[in-house]
Tab-separated table of C-alpha atoms in Angstrom:
chain	number	residue	atom	x	y	z
A	1	ASN	CA	6.466	-145.825	7.078
A	2	MET	CA	8.868	-148.402	5.789
A	3	ALA	CA	12.558	-147.575	5.438
A	4	ARG	CA	14.112	-148.149	2.078
A	5	HIS	CA	17.230	-150.425	1.987
A	6	LEU	CA	19.821	-149.668	-0.620
A	7	ARG	CA	23.053	-151.642	-1.359
A	8	ASN	CA	25.994	-149.472	-2.517
A	9	ALA	CA	27.824	-150.857	-5.533
A	10	ALA	CA	31.211	-149.483	-4.341
A	11	THR	CA	34.012	-152.010	-4.297
A	12	ARG	CA	35.803	-153.092	-1.140
A	13	GLU	CA	38.778	-150.949	0.018
A	14	ARG	CA	42.095	-152.171	-1.469
A	15	SER	CA	45.308	-152.171	0.477
A	16	VAL	CA	48.566	-151.225	-1.306
A	17	LEU	CA	51.888	-151.376	0.582
A	18	LEU	CA	54.443	-148.684	-0.174
A	19	HIS	CA	58.092	-149.213	0.817
A	20	TYR	CA	59.764	-145.796	1.195
A	21	ARG	CA	63.297	-147.075	0.591
A	22	ILE	CA	66.068	-144.959	2.186
A	23	PHE	CA	69.487	-145.850	0.629
A	24	LYS	CA	71.531	-148.243	2.793
A	25	ASN	CA	68.713	-148.918	5.292
A	26	ALA	CA	68.328	-152.645	4.700
A	27	GLY	CA	66.342	-152.027	1.492
A	28	SER	CA	67.555	-155.144	-0.335
A	29	THR	CA	66.355	-157.372	2.454
A	30	ILE	CA	62.897	-155.630	2.487
A	31	LEU	CA	62.745	-156.238	-1.322
A	32	TYR	CA	63.464	-159.958	-0.704
A	33	ILE	CA	60.496	-159.996	1.885
A	34	LEU	CA	58.109	-158.189	-0.424
A	35	GLU	CA	58.948	-160.297	-3.508
A	36	ARG	CA	58.494	-163.448	-1.351
A	37	ASN	CA	55.088	-162.300	-0.070
A	38	PHE	CA	53.549	-160.511	-3.066
A	39	LYS	CA	55.249	-162.162	-6.039
A	40	ASP	CA	53.847	-160.733	-9.332
A	41	ALA	CA	51.775	-158.233	-7.403
A	42	PHE	CA	54.997	-156.461	-6.297
A	43	VAL	CA	56.616	-153.648	-8.271
A	44	ASN	CA	60.164	-152.303	-7.821
A	45	LEU	CA	59.708	-148.774	-9.174
A	46	HIS	CA	62.634	-146.908	-10.541
A	47	GLY	CA	62.835	-143.154	-11.413
A	48	VAL	CA	64.487	-142.006	-14.693
A	49	HIS	CA	67.434	-140.479	-12.790
A	50	ASP	CA	69.100	-141.082	-9.394
A	51	GLU	CA	67.607	-137.790	-8.150
A	52	SER	CA	64.152	-138.455	-9.545
A	53	VAL	CA	61.115	-137.965	-7.215
A	54	ILE	CA	57.882	-139.879	-7.722
A	55	ALA	CA	55.096	-137.630	-6.456
A	56	PRO	CA	52.109	-139.010	-4.418
A	57	GLU	CA	49.757	-138.243	-7.350
A	58	GLU	CA	51.895	-140.416	-9.617
A	59	ILE	CA	51.704	-143.323	-7.144
A	60	VAL	CA	47.860	-142.945	-7.103
A	61	ASP	CA	47.771	-142.985	-10.955
A	62	LEU	CA	49.920	-146.104	-11.139
A	63	VAL	CA	47.792	-147.974	-8.539
A	64	LEU	CA	44.450	-146.975	-10.091
A	65	ALA	CA	45.706	-147.896	-13.589
A	66	ASP	CA	46.694	-151.408	-12.523
A	67	SER	CA	44.511	-153.309	-10.059
A	68	THR	CA	46.963	-156.150	-9.813
A	69	VAL	CA	49.527	-154.101	-7.871
A	70	SER	CA	49.588	-154.794	-4.142
A	71	ALA	CA	53.064	-153.559	-3.068
A	72	ILE	CA	55.562	-151.096	-4.414
A	73	SER	CA	59.076	-150.260	-3.403
A	74	SER	CA	61.076	-147.177	-4.552
A	75	HIS	CA	64.071	-145.058	-3.629
A	76	HIS	CA	62.097	-142.225	-5.227
A	77	PHE	CA	59.072	-141.973	-3.029
A	78	ARG	CA	58.828	-139.014	-0.730
A	79	TYR	CA	56.293	-138.135	2.039
A	80	PRO	CA	53.510	-137.177	2.470
A	81	LYS	CA	51.874	-140.492	1.791
A	82	PRO	CA	49.355	-140.503	-1.075
A	83	SER	CA	45.582	-140.681	-0.583
A	84	ALA	CA	42.922	-142.139	-2.827
A	85	CYS	CA	39.317	-143.180	-2.510
A	86	ARG	CA	38.969	-146.867	-1.570
A	87	VAL	CA	42.678	-147.463	-1.448
A	88	ALA	CA	44.466	-147.940	1.925
A	89	PHE	CA	48.135	-147.060	1.468
A	90	VAL	CA	50.227	-148.884	4.058
A	91	ASP	CA	53.715	-147.364	4.284
A	92	VAL	CA	56.913	-149.132	5.281
A	93	CYS	CA	60.018	-147.161	6.157
A	94	PHE	CA	63.212	-148.172	7.948
A	95	LEU	CA	65.507	-145.726	9.693
A	96	ARG	CA	69.130	-146.316	10.878
A	97	HIS	CA	71.771	-144.852	13.101
A	98	PRO	CA	73.221	-142.128	10.774
A	99	LEU	CA	76.862	-143.101	11.435
A	100	GLY	CA	76.085	-146.810	10.779
A	101	ARG	CA	74.469	-145.779	7.532
A	102	ILE	CA	77.590	-143.828	6.528
A	103	ARG	CA	79.853	-146.877	7.223
A	104	SER	CA	77.549	-149.019	5.183
A	105	LEU	CA	77.568	-146.485	2.366
A	106	TYR	CA	81.313	-146.798	2.185
A	107	ARG	CA	81.513	-150.544	2.239
A	108	TYR	CA	78.763	-150.806	-0.405
A	109	ALA	CA	80.364	-148.286	-2.696
A	110	ARG	CA	83.721	-150.133	-2.580
A	111	LYS	CA	81.957	-153.264	-3.781
A	112	LEU	CA	80.325	-151.549	-6.769
A	113	ASN	CA	81.697	-152.152	-10.200
A	114	SER	CA	80.551	-148.742	-11.323
A	115	VAL	CA	81.941	-145.456	-12.675
A	116	ASP	CA	79.673	-143.191	-10.558
A	117	TRP	CA	81.295	-140.663	-8.226
A	118	LEU	CA	80.391	-142.619	-5.016
A	119	SER	CA	82.180	-145.869	-6.029
A	120	GLU	CA	85.061	-143.984	-7.564
A	121	LEU	CA	85.638	-142.175	-4.243
A	122	ALA	CA	85.334	-145.387	-2.207
A	123	ARG	CA	87.860	-147.218	-4.490
A	124	THR	CA	90.404	-144.458	-4.266
A	125	HIS	CA	90.136	-143.555	-0.565
A	126	ASP	CA	90.173	-145.233	2.818
A	127	GLU	CA	87.104	-144.823	4.963
A	128	ALA	CA	88.195	-141.573	6.490
A	129	GLY	CA	89.194	-140.114	3.115
A	130	PHE	CA	85.823	-141.226	1.619
A	131	VAL	CA	83.776	-139.655	4.434
A	132	ALA	CA	85.810	-136.391	4.220
A	133	SER	CA	85.350	-136.196	0.472
A	134	VAL	CA	81.584	-136.885	0.601
A	135	LEU	CA	81.312	-134.215	3.255
A	136	GLU	CA	83.084	-131.746	1.049
A	137	GLN	CA	81.422	-132.659	-2.292
A	138	ARG	CA	77.956	-133.967	-1.392
A	139	PRO	CA	77.196	-133.125	2.219
A	140	ASN	CA	73.514	-133.802	1.662
A	141	GLN	CA	74.317	-137.507	1.471
A	142	ILE	CA	75.595	-137.717	5.076
A	143	ALA	CA	74.189	-134.730	6.928
A	144	ASN	CA	70.843	-135.344	8.743
A	145	TRP	CA	69.789	-137.302	5.692
A	146	GLN	CA	66.870	-139.064	7.275
A	147	VAL	CA	65.261	-135.985	8.882
A	148	ASN	CA	65.781	-134.167	5.515
A	149	TYR	CA	64.057	-137.123	3.747
A	150	LEU	CA	61.052	-137.316	6.021
A	151	ALA	CA	60.550	-133.499	6.521
A	152	ARG	CA	61.658	-131.956	3.303
A	153	GLY	CA	61.698	-134.672	0.655
A	154	GLY	CA	65.474	-134.481	0.446
A	155	SER	CA	65.751	-130.746	-0.314
A	156	PHE	CA	69.146	-129.583	0.962
A	157	SER	CA	68.766	-125.831	0.630
A	158	HIS	CA	69.474	-124.732	4.209
A	159	PRO	CA	70.487	-126.272	7.505
A	160	ILE	CA	68.104	-128.742	9.207
A	161	GLY	CA	66.623	-127.325	12.377
A	162	PRO	CA	64.154	-128.018	15.202
A	163	ARG	CA	61.100	-127.389	13.016
A	164	ASP	CA	62.349	-130.028	10.557
A	165	LEU	CA	62.840	-132.513	13.384
A	166	GLU	CA	59.330	-131.830	14.571
A	167	VAL	CA	57.847	-132.557	11.096
A	168	ALA	CA	60.033	-135.636	10.722
A	169	LEU	CA	58.949	-136.964	14.157
A	170	GLY	CA	55.263	-136.470	13.173
A	171	VAL	CA	55.855	-138.369	9.874
A	172	MET	CA	57.755	-141.135	11.707
A	173	MET	CA	55.108	-141.688	14.366
A	174	ASP	CA	52.451	-142.172	11.619
A	175	ILE	CA	54.433	-144.688	9.565
A	176	THR	CA	52.288	-147.863	9.434
A	177	LEU	CA	55.313	-150.235	9.549
A	178	LEU	CA	58.129	-148.250	11.152
A	179	GLY	CA	61.422	-150.039	11.167
A	180	VAL	CA	64.795	-149.451	12.680
A	181	VAL	CA	67.700	-151.365	11.161
A	182	GLU	CA	69.212	-151.977	14.618
A	183	ARG	CA	65.886	-153.570	15.720
A	184	PHE	CA	65.180	-155.290	12.396
A	185	ASP	CA	63.581	-158.475	13.578
A	186	GLU	CA	61.532	-156.663	16.248
A	187	SER	CA	60.277	-154.184	13.673
A	188	LEU	CA	59.054	-157.007	11.383
A	189	VAL	CA	57.348	-158.949	14.193
A	190	VAL	CA	55.348	-155.751	14.951
A	191	GLY	CA	54.555	-155.377	11.251
A	192	GLU	CA	53.419	-158.970	10.837
A	193	PHE	CA	51.088	-158.658	13.839
A	194	PHE	CA	49.521	-155.322	13.016
A	195	LEU	CA	49.206	-155.787	9.278
A	196	ARG	CA	47.180	-159.023	9.484
A	197	TRP	CA	43.985	-157.068	8.891
A	198	ALA	CA	45.266	-156.170	5.377
A	199	TYR	CA	47.417	-159.164	4.599
A	200	PRO	CA	46.299	-162.294	6.480
A	201	ASP	CA	49.056	-164.491	5.172
A	202	LEU	CA	52.100	-162.269	5.738
A	203	ASP	CA	55.409	-163.998	6.487
A	204	PHE	CA	58.209	-161.512	6.968
A	205	ALA	CA	60.909	-164.140	7.528
A	206	TYR	CA	63.956	-163.297	5.505
A	207	VAL	CA	67.423	-164.164	4.438
A	208	ALA	CA	69.609	-161.042	4.855
A	209	GLN	CA	70.513	-159.544	1.408
A	210	ASN	CA	73.423	-157.244	0.243
A	211	ILE	CA	75.050	-156.991	3.652
A	212	SER	CA	77.692	-154.327	3.434
A	213	ALA	CA	78.345	-153.759	7.171
A	214	PRO	CA	80.088	-156.545	9.069
A	215	GLU	CA	77.406	-156.688	11.700
A	216	GLY	CA	74.542	-157.044	9.269
A	217	HIS	CA	71.070	-156.044	10.511
A	218	ARG	CA	71.861	-156.712	14.130
A	219	PRO	CA	74.671	-154.371	14.925
A	220	ALA	CA	76.501	-153.789	18.187
A	221	GLY	CA	75.418	-151.108	20.668
A	222	GLN	CA	75.612	-147.409	19.836
A	223	GLY	CA	78.674	-146.884	22.057
A	224	ASP	CA	80.536	-149.511	20.073
A	225	LEU	CA	79.560	-147.905	16.790
A	226	LEU	CA	80.721	-144.450	17.917
A	227	GLU	CA	84.062	-145.834	19.061
A	228	VAL	CA	84.626	-147.694	15.756
A	229	CYS	CA	83.774	-144.538	13.793
A	230	ARG	CA	86.072	-142.342	15.824
A	231	ASN	CA	88.914	-144.825	15.378
A	232	ALA	CA	88.293	-145.150	11.623
A	233	TRP	CA	87.792	-141.478	10.798
A	234	GLY	CA	89.901	-139.650	13.388
A	235	ALA	CA	88.588	-137.426	16.184
A	236	ASP	CA	88.166	-134.187	14.198
A	237	LEU	CA	86.243	-135.747	11.250
A	238	PHE	CA	84.199	-137.873	13.683
A	239	GLU	CA	83.148	-134.793	15.693
A	240	ALA	CA	82.245	-132.890	12.495
A	241	VAL	CA	80.062	-135.746	11.169
A	242	LEU	CA	78.447	-136.224	14.516
A	243	ALA	CA	77.581	-132.528	14.771
A	244	LEU	CA	76.114	-132.594	11.268
A	245	ASN	CA	73.841	-135.445	12.303
A	246	ALA	CA	72.532	-134.088	15.583
A	247	TRP	CA	68.929	-134.106	14.319
A	248	ASP	CA	69.208	-137.506	12.738
A	249	LEU	CA	70.534	-138.900	16.100
A	250	ARG	CA	67.479	-137.523	17.853
A	251	LEU	CA	65.160	-138.977	15.154
A	252	HIS	CA	66.894	-142.353	15.465
A	253	ASP	CA	66.560	-142.347	19.237
A	254	ALA	CA	62.840	-141.547	19.017
A	255	ALA	CA	62.359	-144.251	16.434
A	256	LEU	CA	64.093	-146.864	18.628
A	257	GLY	CA	61.672	-145.874	21.401
A	258	GLU	CA	58.606	-146.091	19.232
A	259	VAL	CA	59.565	-149.505	17.855
A	260	GLN	CA	60.069	-150.776	21.398
A	261	ARG	CA	56.647	-149.294	22.438
A	262	ARG	CA	54.929	-150.995	19.570
A	263	LEU	CA	56.684	-154.298	20.259
A	264	HIS	CA	55.521	-154.255	23.804
A	265	SER	CA	51.953	-153.831	22.526
A	266	VAL	CA	52.177	-157.126	20.770
A	267	PRO	CA	50.768	-160.077	22.775
A	268	ALA	CA	53.505	-162.531	23.842
A	269	TYR	CA	56.001	-160.574	21.816
A	270	GLU	CA	59.060	-162.471	23.231
A	271	ALA	CA	57.615	-165.812	21.995
A	272	ARG	CA	56.636	-164.302	18.683
A	273	LEU	CA	60.104	-162.872	18.227
A	274	ALA	CA	61.746	-166.268	19.097
A	275	ALA	CA	59.402	-168.001	16.612
A	276	PHE	CA	60.098	-165.430	13.906
A	277	ARG	CA	63.877	-165.889	14.300
A	278	ALA	CA	63.442	-169.633	14.056
A	279	ARG	CA	61.560	-169.175	10.747
A	280	CYS	CA	64.436	-166.977	9.447
A	281	LEU	CA	66.924	-169.682	10.448
A	282	SER	CA	64.934	-172.409	8.694
A	283	LEU	CA	64.882	-170.250	5.519
A	284	ILE	CA	68.605	-169.784	5.655
A	285	GLN	CA	69.104	-173.537	6.015
A	286	THR	CA	66.949	-174.510	3.084
């Protein structure tokens, strides 16, 4: 008996990068990188309102409707990641120390020429007054925001707890390109190496964009940050904000450890990191 040989007419799997953009987590610099790499195949997707959420099914519809799209960034994406036949969705998400994110939020809002509530607060208050006011008026903006984002899609209906952290840690460990703002270059070196299968010509070198914290994407140690926040906000407010971010702090610690683990699995990572930083420097100088 002779076996029959058939050739399936199905098309090759297509890779689409999704940037889950958390506000004040180096998103503008990631946009710069994506625009530089994907050019017209990159889409910066906006919701109708600030609080809009773009569902996974809507992402699939967009991608299937336009075969030219290779990368999308949006503030309005929420996990879980979408799934579609013959499409490999590659997610990128950067986390940050929650107190560093709050400081950056204030500095950014002060620079905004806008009438929204955030910039109005920042222009009329010092940093401590701003943080206290946000805590009173919109606590969801600064209380375990990242655990909330990963585990609940931003729903702020009851206090974050250990089950939310467990869900957030599971999502975090599965992120294709996991980034931590405090290990920005290291995160991108890992991403370049492990995404070559999908994007052979990736070059994540960057010029930092929209820097609203004095230390940029390579801040000082955590101890320094805590001291700066305590001095800027006063002891009582500092302790209150710290307590409201207990789960985010644990998520951030775990993310730092995971980025470090991934980096150490990259061959000759120290040389790659040095070469990456040299490429960034040459971009800045041109």
